[in-house]
Tab-separated table of N, CA and C and ligand atoms in Angstrom:
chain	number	residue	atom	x	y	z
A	1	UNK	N	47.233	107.929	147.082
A	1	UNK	CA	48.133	108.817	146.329
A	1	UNK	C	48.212	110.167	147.035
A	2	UNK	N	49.234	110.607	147.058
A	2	UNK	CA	49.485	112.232	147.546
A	2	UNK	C	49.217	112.981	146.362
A	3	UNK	N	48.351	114.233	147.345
A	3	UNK	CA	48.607	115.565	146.432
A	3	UNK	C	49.274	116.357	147.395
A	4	UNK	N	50.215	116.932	145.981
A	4	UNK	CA	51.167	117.787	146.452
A	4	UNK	C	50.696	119.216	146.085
A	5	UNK	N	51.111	120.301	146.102
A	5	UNK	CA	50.468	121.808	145.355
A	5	UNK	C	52.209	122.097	145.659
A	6	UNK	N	52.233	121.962	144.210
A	6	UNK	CA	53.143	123.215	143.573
A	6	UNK	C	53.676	124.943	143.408
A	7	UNK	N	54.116	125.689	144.918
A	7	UNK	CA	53.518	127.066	144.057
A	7	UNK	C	55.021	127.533	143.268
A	8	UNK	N	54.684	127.765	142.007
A	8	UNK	CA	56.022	128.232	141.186
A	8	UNK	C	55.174	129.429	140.252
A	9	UNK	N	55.516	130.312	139.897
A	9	UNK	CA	55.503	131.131	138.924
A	9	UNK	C	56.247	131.513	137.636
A	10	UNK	N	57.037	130.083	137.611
A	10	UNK	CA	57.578	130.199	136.101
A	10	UNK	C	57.024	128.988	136.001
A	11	UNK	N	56.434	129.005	133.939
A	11	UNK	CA	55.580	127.407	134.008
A	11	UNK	C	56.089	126.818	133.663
A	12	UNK	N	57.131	126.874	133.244
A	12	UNK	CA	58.410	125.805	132.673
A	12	UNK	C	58.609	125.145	133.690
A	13	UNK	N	59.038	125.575	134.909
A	13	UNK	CA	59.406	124.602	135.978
A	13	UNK	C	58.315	123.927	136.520
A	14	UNK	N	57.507	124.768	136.745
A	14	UNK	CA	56.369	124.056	137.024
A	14	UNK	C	55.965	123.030	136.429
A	15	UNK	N	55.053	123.263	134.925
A	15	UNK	CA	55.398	121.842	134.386
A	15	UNK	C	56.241	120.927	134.431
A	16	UNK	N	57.426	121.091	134.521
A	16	UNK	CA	58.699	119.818	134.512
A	16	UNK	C	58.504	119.142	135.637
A	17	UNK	N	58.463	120.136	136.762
A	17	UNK	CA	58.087	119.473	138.613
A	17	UNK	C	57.080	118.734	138.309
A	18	UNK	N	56.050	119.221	138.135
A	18	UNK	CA	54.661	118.895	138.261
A	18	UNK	C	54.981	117.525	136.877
A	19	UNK	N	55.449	116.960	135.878
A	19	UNK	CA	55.531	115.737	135.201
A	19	UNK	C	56.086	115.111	135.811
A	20	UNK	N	57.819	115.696	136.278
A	20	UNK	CA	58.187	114.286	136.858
A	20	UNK	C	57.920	113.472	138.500
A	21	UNK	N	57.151	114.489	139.195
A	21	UNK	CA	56.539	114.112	140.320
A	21	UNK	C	55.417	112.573	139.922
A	22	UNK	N	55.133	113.285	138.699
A	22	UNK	CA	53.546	113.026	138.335
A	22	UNK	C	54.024	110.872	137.806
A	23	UNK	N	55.020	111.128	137.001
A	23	UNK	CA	55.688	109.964	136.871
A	23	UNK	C	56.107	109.185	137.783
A	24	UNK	N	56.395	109.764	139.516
A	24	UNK	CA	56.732	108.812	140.324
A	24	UNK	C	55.897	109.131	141.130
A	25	UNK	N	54.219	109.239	140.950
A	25	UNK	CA	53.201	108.776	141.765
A	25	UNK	C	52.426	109.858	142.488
A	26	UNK	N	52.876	111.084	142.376
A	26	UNK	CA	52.337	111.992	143.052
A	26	UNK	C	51.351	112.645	142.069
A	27	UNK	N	50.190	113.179	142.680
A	27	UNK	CA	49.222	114.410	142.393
A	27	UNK	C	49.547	115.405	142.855
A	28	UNK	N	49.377	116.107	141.196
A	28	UNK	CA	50.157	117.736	141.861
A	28	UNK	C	48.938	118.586	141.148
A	29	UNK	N	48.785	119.651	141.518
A	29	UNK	CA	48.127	120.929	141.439
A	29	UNK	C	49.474	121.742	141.389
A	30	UNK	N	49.361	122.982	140.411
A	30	UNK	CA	50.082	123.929	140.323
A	30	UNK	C	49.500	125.334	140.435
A	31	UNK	N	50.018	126.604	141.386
A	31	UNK	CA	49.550	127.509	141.675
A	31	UNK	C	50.674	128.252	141.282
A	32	UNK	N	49.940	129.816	140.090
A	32	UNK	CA	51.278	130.203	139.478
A	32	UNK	C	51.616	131.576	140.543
A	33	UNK	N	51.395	131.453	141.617
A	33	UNK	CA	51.990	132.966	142.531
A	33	UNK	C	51.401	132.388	143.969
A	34	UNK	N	52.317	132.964	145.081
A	34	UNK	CA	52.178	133.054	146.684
A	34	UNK	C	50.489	133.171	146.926
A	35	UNK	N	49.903	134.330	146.049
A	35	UNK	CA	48.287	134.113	146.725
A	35	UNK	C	47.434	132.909	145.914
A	36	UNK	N	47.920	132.607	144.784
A	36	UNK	CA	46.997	131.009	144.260
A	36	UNK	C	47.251	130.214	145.451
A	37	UNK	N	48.355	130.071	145.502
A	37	UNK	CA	49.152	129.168	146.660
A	37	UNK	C	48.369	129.037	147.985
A	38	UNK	N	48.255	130.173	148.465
A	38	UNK	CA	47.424	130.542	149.689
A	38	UNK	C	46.006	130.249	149.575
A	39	UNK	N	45.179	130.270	148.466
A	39	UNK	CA	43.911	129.966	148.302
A	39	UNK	C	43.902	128.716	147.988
A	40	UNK	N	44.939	128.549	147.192
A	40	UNK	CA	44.103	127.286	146.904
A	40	UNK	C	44.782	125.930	147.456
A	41	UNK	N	45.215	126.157	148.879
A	41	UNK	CA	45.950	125.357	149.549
A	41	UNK	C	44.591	124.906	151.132
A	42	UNK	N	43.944	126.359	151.112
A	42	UNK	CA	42.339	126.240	151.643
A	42	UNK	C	41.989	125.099	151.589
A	43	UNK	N	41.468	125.086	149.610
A	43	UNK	CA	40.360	124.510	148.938
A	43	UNK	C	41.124	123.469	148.868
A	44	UNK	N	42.152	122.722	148.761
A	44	UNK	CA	42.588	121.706	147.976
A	44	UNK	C	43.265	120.603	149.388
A	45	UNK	N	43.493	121.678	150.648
A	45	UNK	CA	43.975	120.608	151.527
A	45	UNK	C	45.078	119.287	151.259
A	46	UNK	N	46.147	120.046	150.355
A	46	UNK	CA	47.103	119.194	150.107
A	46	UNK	C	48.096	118.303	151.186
A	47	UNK	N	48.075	117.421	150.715
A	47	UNK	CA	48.972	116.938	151.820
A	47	UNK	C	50.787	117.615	151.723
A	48	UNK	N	51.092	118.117	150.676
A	48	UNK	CA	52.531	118.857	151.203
A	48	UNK	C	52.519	120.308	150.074
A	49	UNK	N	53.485	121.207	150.479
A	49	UNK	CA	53.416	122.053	149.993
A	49	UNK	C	54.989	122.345	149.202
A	50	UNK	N	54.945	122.431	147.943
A	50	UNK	CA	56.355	122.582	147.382
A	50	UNK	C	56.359	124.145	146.955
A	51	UNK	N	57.005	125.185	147.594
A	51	UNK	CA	57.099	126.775	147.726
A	51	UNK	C	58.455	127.650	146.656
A	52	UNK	N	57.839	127.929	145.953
A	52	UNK	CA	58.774	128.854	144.843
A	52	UNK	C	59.018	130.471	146.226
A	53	UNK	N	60.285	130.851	146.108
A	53	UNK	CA	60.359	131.850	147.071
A	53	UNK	C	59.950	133.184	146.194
A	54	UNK	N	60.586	132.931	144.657
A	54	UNK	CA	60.704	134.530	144.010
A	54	UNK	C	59.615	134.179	143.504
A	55	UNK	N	58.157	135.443	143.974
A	55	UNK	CA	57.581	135.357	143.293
A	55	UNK	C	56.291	136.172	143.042
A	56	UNK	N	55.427	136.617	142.208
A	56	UNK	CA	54.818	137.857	142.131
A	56	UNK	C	53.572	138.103	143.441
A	57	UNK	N	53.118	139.028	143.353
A	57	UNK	CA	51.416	139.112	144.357
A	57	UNK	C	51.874	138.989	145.642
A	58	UNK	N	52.448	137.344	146.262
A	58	UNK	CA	52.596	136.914	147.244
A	58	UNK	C	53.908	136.154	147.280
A	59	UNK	N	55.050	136.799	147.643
A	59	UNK	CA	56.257	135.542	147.485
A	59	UNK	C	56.136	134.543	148.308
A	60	UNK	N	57.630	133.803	148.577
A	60	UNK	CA	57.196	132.307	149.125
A	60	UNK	C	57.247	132.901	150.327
A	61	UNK	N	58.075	133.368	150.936
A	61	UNK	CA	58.194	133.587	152.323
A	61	UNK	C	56.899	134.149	152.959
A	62	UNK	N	55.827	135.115	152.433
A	62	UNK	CA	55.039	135.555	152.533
A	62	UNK	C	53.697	134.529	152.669
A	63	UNK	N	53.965	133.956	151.497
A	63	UNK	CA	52.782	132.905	151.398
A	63	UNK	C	52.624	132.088	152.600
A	64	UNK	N	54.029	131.241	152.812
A	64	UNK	CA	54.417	130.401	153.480
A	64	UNK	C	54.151	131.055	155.367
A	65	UNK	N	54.161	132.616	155.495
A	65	UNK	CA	53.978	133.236	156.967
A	65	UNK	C	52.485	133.057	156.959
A	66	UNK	N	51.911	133.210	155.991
A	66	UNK	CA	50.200	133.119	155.572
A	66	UNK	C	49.505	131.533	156.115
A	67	UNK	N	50.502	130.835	155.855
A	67	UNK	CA	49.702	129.536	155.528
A	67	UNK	C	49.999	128.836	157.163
A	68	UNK	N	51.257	129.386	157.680
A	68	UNK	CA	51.124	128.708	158.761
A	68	UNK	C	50.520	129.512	159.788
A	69	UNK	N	50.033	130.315	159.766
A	69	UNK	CA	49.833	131.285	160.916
A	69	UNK	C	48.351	131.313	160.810
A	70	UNK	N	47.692	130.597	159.590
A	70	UNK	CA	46.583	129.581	159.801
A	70	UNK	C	46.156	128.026	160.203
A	71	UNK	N	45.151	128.467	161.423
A	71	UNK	CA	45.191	126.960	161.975
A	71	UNK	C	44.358	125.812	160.578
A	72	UNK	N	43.870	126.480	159.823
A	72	UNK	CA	43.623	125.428	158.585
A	72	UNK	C	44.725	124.846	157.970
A	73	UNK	N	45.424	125.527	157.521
A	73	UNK	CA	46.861	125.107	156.949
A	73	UNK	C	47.841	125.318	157.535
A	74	UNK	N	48.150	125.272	158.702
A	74	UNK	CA	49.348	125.509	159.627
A	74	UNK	C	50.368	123.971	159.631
A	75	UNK	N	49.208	122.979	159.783
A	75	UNK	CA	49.922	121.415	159.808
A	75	UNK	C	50.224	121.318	158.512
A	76	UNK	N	50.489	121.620	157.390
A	76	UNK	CA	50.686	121.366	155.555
A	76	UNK	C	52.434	121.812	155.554
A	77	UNK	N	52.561	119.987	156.108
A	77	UNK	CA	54.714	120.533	155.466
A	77	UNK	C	54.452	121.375	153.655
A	78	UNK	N	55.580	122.209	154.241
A	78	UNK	CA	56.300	123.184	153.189
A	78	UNK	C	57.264	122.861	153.320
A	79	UNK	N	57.724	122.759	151.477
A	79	UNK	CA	59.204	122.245	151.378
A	79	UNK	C	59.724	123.602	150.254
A	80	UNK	N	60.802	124.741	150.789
A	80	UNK	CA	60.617	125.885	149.947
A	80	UNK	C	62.031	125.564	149.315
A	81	UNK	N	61.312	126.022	147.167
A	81	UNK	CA	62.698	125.319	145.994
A	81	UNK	C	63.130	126.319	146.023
A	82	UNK	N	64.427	126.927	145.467
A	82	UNK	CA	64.632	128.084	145.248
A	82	UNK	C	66.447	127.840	145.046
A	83	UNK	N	66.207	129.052	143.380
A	83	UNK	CA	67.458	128.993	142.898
A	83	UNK	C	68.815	129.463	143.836
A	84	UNK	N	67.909	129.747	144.782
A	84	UNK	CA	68.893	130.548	146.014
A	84	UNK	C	70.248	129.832	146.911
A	85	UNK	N	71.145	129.559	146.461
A	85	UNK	CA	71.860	128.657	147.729
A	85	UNK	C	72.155	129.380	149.004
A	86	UNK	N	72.152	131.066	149.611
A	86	UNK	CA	72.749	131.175	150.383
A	86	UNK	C	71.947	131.191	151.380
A	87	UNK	N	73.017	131.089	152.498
A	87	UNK	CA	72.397	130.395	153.881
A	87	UNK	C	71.872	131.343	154.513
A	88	UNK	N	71.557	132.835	154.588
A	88	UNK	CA	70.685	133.848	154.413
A	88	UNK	C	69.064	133.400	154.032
A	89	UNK	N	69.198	132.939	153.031
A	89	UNK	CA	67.832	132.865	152.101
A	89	UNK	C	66.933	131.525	152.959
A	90	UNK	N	68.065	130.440	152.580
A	90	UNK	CA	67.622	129.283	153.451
A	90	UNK	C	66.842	129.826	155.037
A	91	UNK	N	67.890	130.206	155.972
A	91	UNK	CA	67.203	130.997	157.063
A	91	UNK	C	66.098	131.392	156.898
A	92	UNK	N	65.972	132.675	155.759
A	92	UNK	CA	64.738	132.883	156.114
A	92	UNK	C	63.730	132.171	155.598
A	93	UNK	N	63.636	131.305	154.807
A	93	UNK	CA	62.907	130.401	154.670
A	93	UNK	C	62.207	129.291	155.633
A	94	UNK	N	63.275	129.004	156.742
A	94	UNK	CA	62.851	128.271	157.617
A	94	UNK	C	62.397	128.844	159.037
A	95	UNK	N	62.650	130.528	158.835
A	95	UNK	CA	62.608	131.361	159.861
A	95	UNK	C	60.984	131.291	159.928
A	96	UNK	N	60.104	131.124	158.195
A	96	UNK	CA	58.971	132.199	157.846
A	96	UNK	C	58.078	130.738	158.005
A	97	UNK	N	58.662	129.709	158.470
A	97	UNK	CA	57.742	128.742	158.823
A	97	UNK	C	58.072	127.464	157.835
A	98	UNK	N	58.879	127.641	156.638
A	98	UNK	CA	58.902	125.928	155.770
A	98	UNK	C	59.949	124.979	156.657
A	99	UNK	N	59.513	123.631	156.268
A	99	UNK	CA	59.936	122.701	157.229
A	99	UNK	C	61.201	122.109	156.575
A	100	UNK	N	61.122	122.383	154.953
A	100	UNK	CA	62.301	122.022	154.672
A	100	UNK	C	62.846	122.937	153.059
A	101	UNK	N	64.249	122.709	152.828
A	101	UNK	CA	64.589	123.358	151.727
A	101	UNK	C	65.265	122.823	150.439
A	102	UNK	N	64.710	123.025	149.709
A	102	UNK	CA	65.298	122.240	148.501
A	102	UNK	C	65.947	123.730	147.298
A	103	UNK	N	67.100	123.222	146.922
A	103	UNK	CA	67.815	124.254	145.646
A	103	UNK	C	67.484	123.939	144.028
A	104	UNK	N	67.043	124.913	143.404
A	104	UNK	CA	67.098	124.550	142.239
A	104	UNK	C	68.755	124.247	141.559
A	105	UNK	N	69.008	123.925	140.145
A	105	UNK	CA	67.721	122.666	139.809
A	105	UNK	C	67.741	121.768	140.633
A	106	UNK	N	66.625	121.358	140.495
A	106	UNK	CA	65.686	120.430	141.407
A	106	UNK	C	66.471	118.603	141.640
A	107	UNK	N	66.883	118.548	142.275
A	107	UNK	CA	67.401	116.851	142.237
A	107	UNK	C	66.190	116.151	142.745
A	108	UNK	N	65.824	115.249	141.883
A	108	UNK	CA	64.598	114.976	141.943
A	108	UNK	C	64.434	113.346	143.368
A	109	UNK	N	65.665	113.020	143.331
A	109	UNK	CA	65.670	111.866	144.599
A	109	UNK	C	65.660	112.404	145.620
A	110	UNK	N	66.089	113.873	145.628
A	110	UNK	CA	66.561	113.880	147.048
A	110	UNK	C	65.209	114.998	147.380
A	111	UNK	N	64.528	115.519	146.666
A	111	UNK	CA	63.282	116.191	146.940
A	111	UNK	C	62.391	115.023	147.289
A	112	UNK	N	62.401	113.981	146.788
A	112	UNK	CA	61.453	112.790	147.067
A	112	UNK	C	61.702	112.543	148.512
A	113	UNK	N	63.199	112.138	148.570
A	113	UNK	CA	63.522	111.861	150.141
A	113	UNK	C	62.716	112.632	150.755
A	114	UNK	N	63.074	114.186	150.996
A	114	UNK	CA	62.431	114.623	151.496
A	114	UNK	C	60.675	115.071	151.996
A	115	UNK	N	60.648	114.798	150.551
A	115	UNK	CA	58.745	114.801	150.713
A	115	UNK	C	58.418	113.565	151.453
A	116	UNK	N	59.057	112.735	151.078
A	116	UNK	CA	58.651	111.440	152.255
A	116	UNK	C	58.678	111.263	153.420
A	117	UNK	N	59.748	112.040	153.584
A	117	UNK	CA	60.052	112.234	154.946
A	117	UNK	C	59.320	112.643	155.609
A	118	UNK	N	58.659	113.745	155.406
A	118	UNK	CA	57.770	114.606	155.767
A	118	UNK	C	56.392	114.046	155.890
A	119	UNK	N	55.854	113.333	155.208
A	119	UNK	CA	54.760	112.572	155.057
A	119	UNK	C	54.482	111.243	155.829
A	120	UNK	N	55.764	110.321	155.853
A	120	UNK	CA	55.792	109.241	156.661
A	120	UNK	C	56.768	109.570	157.938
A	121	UNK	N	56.924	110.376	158.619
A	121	UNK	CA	57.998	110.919	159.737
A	121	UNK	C	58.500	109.110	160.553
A	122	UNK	N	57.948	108.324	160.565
A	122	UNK	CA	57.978	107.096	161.229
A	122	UNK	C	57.796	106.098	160.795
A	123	UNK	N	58.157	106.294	159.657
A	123	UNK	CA	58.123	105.114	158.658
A	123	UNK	C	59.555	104.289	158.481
A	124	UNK	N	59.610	103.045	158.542
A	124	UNK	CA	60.622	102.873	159.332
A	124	UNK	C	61.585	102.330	157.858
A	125	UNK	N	62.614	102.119	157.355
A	125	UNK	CA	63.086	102.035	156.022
A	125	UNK	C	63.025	100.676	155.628
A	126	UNK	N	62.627	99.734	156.911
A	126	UNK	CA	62.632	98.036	156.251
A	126	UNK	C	60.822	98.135	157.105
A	127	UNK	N	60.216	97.793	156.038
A	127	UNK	CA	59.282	97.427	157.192
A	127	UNK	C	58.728	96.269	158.065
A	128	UNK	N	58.229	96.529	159.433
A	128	UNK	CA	58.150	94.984	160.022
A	128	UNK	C	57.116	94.858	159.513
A	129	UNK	N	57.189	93.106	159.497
A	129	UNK	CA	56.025	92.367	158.777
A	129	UNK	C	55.314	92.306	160.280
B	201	MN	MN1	59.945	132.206	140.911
């Protein structure tokens, strides 16, 4: 099973992410700000990182310059959500090190796609027997 770490700072979303992940198989941890995120991405060695951008202490972009610019957590795909659509924001999101971007609200297939993606990079869509 994957764990994922959640960082969001509203718990509404959080909870909702964090259930319906939880319903299609994933372990999630939720961190409610950029520095939980950062600590407890240390301790918890998640296998992916799902990044709220707006957000108190430590935003995402911040967190996310934090986490890769450590060789402990430098390899931990970041996938950064954010109510943000413009292609400004996106940029800098992928400028500050996340590997991929997802818009709120959250479409929950196509965040999967992507977390998978990220996780199985060579996984091939039929598999050989
Ligand atoms: Mn937020």
């Amino acid at each position: 099973m994957n764990n994922l770490l959640i960082v969001e700072d509203n718990k509404t979303n959080a909870d909702v992410l964090s259930r319906r992940l939880g319903v299609r198989g994933y372990r999630t941890t939720v961190a409610e700000n950029g520095q939980i995120g950062v600590d407890l991405a240390l301790t918890l060695k998640p296998d992916l990182i799902l990044m709220d951008i707006g957000m108190p202490e430590l935003d995402g972009i911040e967190a996310t310059r934090a986490l890769k610019a450590n060789p402990l957590t430098q390899n931990i795909p970041i996938i950064a959500v954010t109510a943000s659509a413009f292609d400004s924001d996106r940029l800098a999101a992928l400028e500050a090190g996340c590997d991929e971007f997802e818009t709120k609200p959250v479409d929950l297939d196509s965040l999967i796609a992507k977390i998978k993606a990220l996780l199985e990079p060579n996984a091939s869509p039929s598999p050989a027997s």
